[in-house]
Amino acid sequence: MKKYVLKRLITLVPILIGISVVAFLLVRIMPGDAATAYLTTANIPVTEKNIQIAMANLGLDKPIIVQYLDWIKNVIQFNLGTSYISKNLVSQELLSGLKYTMMLAAASLLWIFVISIPLGIYSATHPGKRVDNLSRIFAFIGSSMPAFWLGFLLVQFFSIRLGILPVAGAEKLSNIILPSITLAFGYVPTYSRILRNSLLENMKSPSVTYARARGISERKILFNNVLRNSLIPIITSLGMNFGGMLSGSVIVENVFSWPGLGRVIVGSISQRDYPMIQGYIILMAVIFILSNLLADLACASIDSRIRLEG
């Protein structure tokens, strides 16, 4: 296990180097330029002289390879730089937003497990019935409805018409309900179908046939023998999608004015805040890779037959 984890962490290095190059080049081919955005934000006249001064202050007058090497040297030392706009450390800004984004993701995961697992179990034990057919339709709707449109509908109904839930902010616990539902909506039907199909497949295994021959009840077979292993595809999928969930929260956080990473990165992109954008991409890459590693470890702990090759 330790050897496997160490090997996976070592493989992080070339992957992150590749991602860092892409992130560095990507922000520099975006329309607009950072010096002009910097001057505009600071209410300084945008003149040729001021642009040159701003580029020198931001280090943008150096050759691009020198800019990259300076940046990556600081990243290795866990220094993501200073925001062009706020003048705060990028790491501080990202960690401040990450706290709220992780809260939103945790609440969304709670909705996903609370709804998708019972729904998947019921659909598997009642295949072809009304609930099973409705969950199939629900899966299609959930995967095709844009998050911003669902968020708008929820705000219109629960906040404006009924007035029972707040529209925006993060002051109260109730503020997280609508954005977490919006973020989880597309995942719930998908994972319920994954669990349903996994349960039906595992119910055909020889061990289940043997358990039935011994007279063990279907309920005990389901919860003692089948469900545990049937959760593995969900955990694997969650590990693969968790990073996508965090990056997908950008839209949700802006719809509900949730003070997470989504609002930070949207503002940074509009203002060409290179260090913030680069730091965000690196952070998302690390979270994506680590979430996959944790999912692999969780699957191995659930099913001892899974071997983690070192």
CSV table of N, CA and C in Angstrom, one decimal, residues 57 71 83 87 91 97-98 120 143 161 164 211 218 232 238 265 286:
chain,number,residue,atom,x,y,z
A,57,ASN,N,7.0,46.0,-13.8
A,57,ASN,CA,6.6,45.7,-12.4
A,57,ASN,C,6.0,44.2,-12.2
A,71,TRP,N,8.5,31.5,-12.3
A,71,TRP,CA,7.2,31.1,-11.7
A,71,TRP,C,7.3,29.7,-11.2
A,83,SER,N,-1.2,38.1,-6.3
A,83,SER,CA,-2.3,38.5,-7.3
A,83,SER,C,-2.0,39.9,-7.8
A,87,LYS,N,-3.3,42.2,-4.7
A,87,LYS,CA,-1.9,42.3,-4.1
A,87,LYS,C,-1.8,41.3,-2.9
A,91,SER,N,-1.9,32.0,-2.9
A,91,SER,CA,-2.3,30.8,-2.0
A,91,SER,C,-3.3,31.2,-1.0
A,97,GLY,N,-11.1,30.8,-0.8
A,97,GLY,CA,-12.2,30.4,-1.7
A,97,GLY,C,-12.4,28.9,-1.6
A,98,LEU,N,-11.3,28.1,-1.5
A,98,LEU,CA,-11.4,26.6,-1.5
A,98,LEU,C,-12.2,26.2,-0.3
A,120,GLY,N,-31.0,4.0,-6.3
A,120,GLY,CA,-30.4,2.9,-7.1
A,120,GLY,C,-30.8,1.5,-6.5
A,143,SER,N,-28.6,15.0,-16.7
A,143,SER,CA,-27.4,15.1,-17.5
A,143,SER,C,-27.4,16.1,-18.6
A,161,ARG,N,-40.7,33.2,-5.3
A,161,ARG,CA,-42.1,32.9,-5.2
A,161,ARG,C,-42.5,32.4,-3.7
A,164,ILE,N,-38.7,31.0,1.0
A,164,ILE,CA,-38.4,30.2,2.1
A,164,ILE,C,-36.9,29.9,2.2
A,211,ALA,N,-25.9,-18.2,-1.7
A,211,ALA,CA,-26.5,-17.7,-0.5
A,211,ALA,C,-28.0,-18.0,-0.5
A,218,GLU,N,-33.4,-12.3,0.8
A,218,GLU,CA,-32.9,-11.4,-0.2
A,218,GLU,C,-32.4,-10.1,0.4
A,232,ILE,N,-18.4,0.1,-5.4
A,232,ILE,CA,-17.1,0.4,-6.0
A,232,ILE,C,-17.2,1.2,-7.2
A,238,LEU,N,-16.8,8.8,-8.6
A,238,LEU,CA,-16.7,10.0,-7.8
A,238,LEU,C,-15.3,10.5,-7.8
A,265,ILE,N,-12.0,32.8,-9.5
A,265,ILE,CA,-11.4,32.6,-10.8
A,265,ILE,C,-12.1,33.4,-11.9
A,286,VAL,N,-4.0,19.2,-8.8
A,286,VAL,CA,-3.6,18.4,-7.7
A,286,VAL,C,-4.9,17.7,-7.0
